[in-house]
Tab-separated table of C-alpha atoms in Angstrom:
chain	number	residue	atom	x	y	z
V	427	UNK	CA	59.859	152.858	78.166
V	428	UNK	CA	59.129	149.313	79.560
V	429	UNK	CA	61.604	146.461	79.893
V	430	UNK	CA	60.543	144.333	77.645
V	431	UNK	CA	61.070	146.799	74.926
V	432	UNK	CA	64.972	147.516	75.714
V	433	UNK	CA	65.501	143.955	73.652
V	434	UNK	CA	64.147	145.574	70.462
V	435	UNK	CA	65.479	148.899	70.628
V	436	UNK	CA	69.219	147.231	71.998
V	437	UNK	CA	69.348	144.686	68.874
V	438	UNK	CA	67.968	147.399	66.735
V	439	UNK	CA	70.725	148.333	63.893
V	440	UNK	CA	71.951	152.112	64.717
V	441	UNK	CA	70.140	154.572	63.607
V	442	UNK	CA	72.567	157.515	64.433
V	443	UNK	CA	75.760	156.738	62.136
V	444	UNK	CA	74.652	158.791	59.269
V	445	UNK	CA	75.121	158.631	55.320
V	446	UNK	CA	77.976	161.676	54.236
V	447	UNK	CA	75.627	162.323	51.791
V	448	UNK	CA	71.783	163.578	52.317
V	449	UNK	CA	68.878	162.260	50.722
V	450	UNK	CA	65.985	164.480	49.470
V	451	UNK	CA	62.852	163.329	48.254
V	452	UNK	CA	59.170	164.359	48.913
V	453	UNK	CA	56.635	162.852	50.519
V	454	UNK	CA	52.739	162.020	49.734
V	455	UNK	CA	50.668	164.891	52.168
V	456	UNK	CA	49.542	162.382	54.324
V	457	UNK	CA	53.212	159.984	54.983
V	458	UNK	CA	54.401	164.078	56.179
V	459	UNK	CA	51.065	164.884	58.123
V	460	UNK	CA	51.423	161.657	60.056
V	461	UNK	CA	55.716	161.513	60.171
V	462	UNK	CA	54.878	165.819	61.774
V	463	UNK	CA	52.554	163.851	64.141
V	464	UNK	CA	55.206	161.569	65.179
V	465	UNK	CA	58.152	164.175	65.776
V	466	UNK	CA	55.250	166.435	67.922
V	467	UNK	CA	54.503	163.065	69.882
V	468	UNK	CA	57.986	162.701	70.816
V	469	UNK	CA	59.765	165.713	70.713
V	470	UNK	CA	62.739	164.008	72.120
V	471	UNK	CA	63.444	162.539	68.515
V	472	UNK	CA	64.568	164.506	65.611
V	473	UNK	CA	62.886	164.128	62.020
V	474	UNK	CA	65.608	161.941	60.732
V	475	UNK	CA	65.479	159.502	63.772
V	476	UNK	CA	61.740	159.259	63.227
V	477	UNK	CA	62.366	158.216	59.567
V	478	UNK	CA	65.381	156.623	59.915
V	479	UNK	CA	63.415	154.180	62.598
V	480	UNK	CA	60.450	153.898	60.866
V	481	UNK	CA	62.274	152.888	57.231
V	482	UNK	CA	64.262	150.637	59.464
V	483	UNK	CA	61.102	148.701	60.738
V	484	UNK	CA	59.698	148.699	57.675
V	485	UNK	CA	62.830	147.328	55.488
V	486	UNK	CA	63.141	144.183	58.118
V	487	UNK	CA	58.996	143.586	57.572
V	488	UNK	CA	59.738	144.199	53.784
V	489	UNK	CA	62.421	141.732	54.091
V	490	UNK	CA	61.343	139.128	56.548
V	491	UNK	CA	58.312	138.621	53.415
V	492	UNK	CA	60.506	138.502	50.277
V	493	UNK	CA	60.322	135.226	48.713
V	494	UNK	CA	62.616	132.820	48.795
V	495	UNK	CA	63.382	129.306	47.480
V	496	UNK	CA	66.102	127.158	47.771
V	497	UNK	CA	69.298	127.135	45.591
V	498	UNK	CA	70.635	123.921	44.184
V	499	UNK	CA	72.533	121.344	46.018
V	500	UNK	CA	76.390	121.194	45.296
V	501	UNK	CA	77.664	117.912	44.079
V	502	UNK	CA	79.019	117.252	47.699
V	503	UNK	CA	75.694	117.355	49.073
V	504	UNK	CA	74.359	115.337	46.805
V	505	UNK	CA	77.063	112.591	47.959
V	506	UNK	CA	76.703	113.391	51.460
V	507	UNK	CA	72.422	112.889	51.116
V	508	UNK	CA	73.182	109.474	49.295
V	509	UNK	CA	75.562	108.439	51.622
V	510	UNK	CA	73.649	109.139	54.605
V	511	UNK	CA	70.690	107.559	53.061
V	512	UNK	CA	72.446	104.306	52.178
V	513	UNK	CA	73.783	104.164	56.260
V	514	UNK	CA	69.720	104.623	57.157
V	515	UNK	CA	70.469	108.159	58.349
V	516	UNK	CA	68.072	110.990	57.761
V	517	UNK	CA	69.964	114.183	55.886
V	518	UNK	CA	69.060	117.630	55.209
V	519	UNK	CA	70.877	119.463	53.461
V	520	UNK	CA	71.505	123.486	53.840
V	521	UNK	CA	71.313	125.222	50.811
V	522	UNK	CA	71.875	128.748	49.884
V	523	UNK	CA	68.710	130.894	49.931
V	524	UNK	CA	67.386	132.398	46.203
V	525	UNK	CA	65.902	135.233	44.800
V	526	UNK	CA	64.629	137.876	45.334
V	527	UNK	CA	65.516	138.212	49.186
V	528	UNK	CA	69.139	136.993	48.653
V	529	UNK	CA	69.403	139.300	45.727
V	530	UNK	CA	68.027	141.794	48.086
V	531	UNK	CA	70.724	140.549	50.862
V	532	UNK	CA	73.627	140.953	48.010
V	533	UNK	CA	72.598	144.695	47.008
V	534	UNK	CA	72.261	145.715	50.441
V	535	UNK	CA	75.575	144.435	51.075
V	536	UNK	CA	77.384	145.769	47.866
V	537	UNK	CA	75.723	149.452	48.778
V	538	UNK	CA	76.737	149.523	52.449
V	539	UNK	CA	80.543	148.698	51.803
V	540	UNK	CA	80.372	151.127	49.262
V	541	UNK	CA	78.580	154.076	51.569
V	542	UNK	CA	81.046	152.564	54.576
V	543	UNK	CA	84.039	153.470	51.918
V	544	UNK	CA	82.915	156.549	51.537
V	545	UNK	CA	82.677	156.869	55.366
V	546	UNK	CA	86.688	155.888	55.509
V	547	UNK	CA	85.708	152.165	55.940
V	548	UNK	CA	88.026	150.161	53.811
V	549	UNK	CA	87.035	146.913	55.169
V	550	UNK	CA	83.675	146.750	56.210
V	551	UNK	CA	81.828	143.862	57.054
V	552	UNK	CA	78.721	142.357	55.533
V	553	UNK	CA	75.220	143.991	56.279
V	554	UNK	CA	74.009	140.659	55.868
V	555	UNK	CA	75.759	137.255	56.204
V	556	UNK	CA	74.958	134.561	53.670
V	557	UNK	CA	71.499	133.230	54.519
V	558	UNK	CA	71.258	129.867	54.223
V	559	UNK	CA	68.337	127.086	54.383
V	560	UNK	CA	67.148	123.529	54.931
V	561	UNK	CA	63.807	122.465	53.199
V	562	UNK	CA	62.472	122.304	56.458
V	563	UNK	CA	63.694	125.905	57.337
V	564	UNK	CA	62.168	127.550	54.155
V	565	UNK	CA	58.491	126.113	55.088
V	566	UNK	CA	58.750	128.259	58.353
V	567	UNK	CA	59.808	131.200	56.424
């Protein structure tokens, strides 16, 4: 492994505190031809690592390109943006991110506490804090 990979697989969630329960689904021929490949390829990994850190890649990509928009200014903002634009300063607000990645954010979060309940958990935290956005923010998004 090379240094400048220890960053990604350090920050990386953890992929070995498992579910109590066990998923079973089957795959398309070729996702199993090609996830056999991978466990042969590194034989150091089980099967459930290999998935488990391939969904994982996959759900941040999936989730880095959700949409998103901005929600709508509270009424404080609204006096804070007039107020700093009537004392010549600039202001930009920070809104609360919208659908569908913050609904995505939500049921992620409402599933893990549950599965972390299950786990003996009773007061997990959030998967995901609250994801929040300035206008110039969501146009680098």
């Amino acid at each position: 492994m090379k240094a400048n990979h220890l960053h990604d697989l350090w920050s990386s969630p953890d992929n070995t505190r498992l579910t109590p329960r066990q998923f079973s689904f089957r795959l398309p021929t070729h996702i199993a031809a090609k996830i056999a490949a991978l466990c042969e390829m590194y034989p150091t990994k089980n099967r459930t690592q290999i998935v488990a850190d391939l969904l994982t890649a996959a759900l941040a990509d999936l989730e880095r390109n959700l949409p998103v928009s901005l929600g709508p200014l509270t009424e404080d903002q609204h006096i804070e943006r007039l107020a700093a634009e009537q004392n010549g300063y600039e202001y930009e607000p920070v809104h609360l991110a919208n659908r569908p990645r913050s609904d995505f954010r939500r049921l992620a979060n409402q599933h893990f506490k549950e599965i972390e309940k299950e786990l003996g958990n009773e007061n997990p935290e959030q998967l995901y804090p609250p994801l929040l956005l300035s206008p110039s923010e969501l146009q680098t998004k």
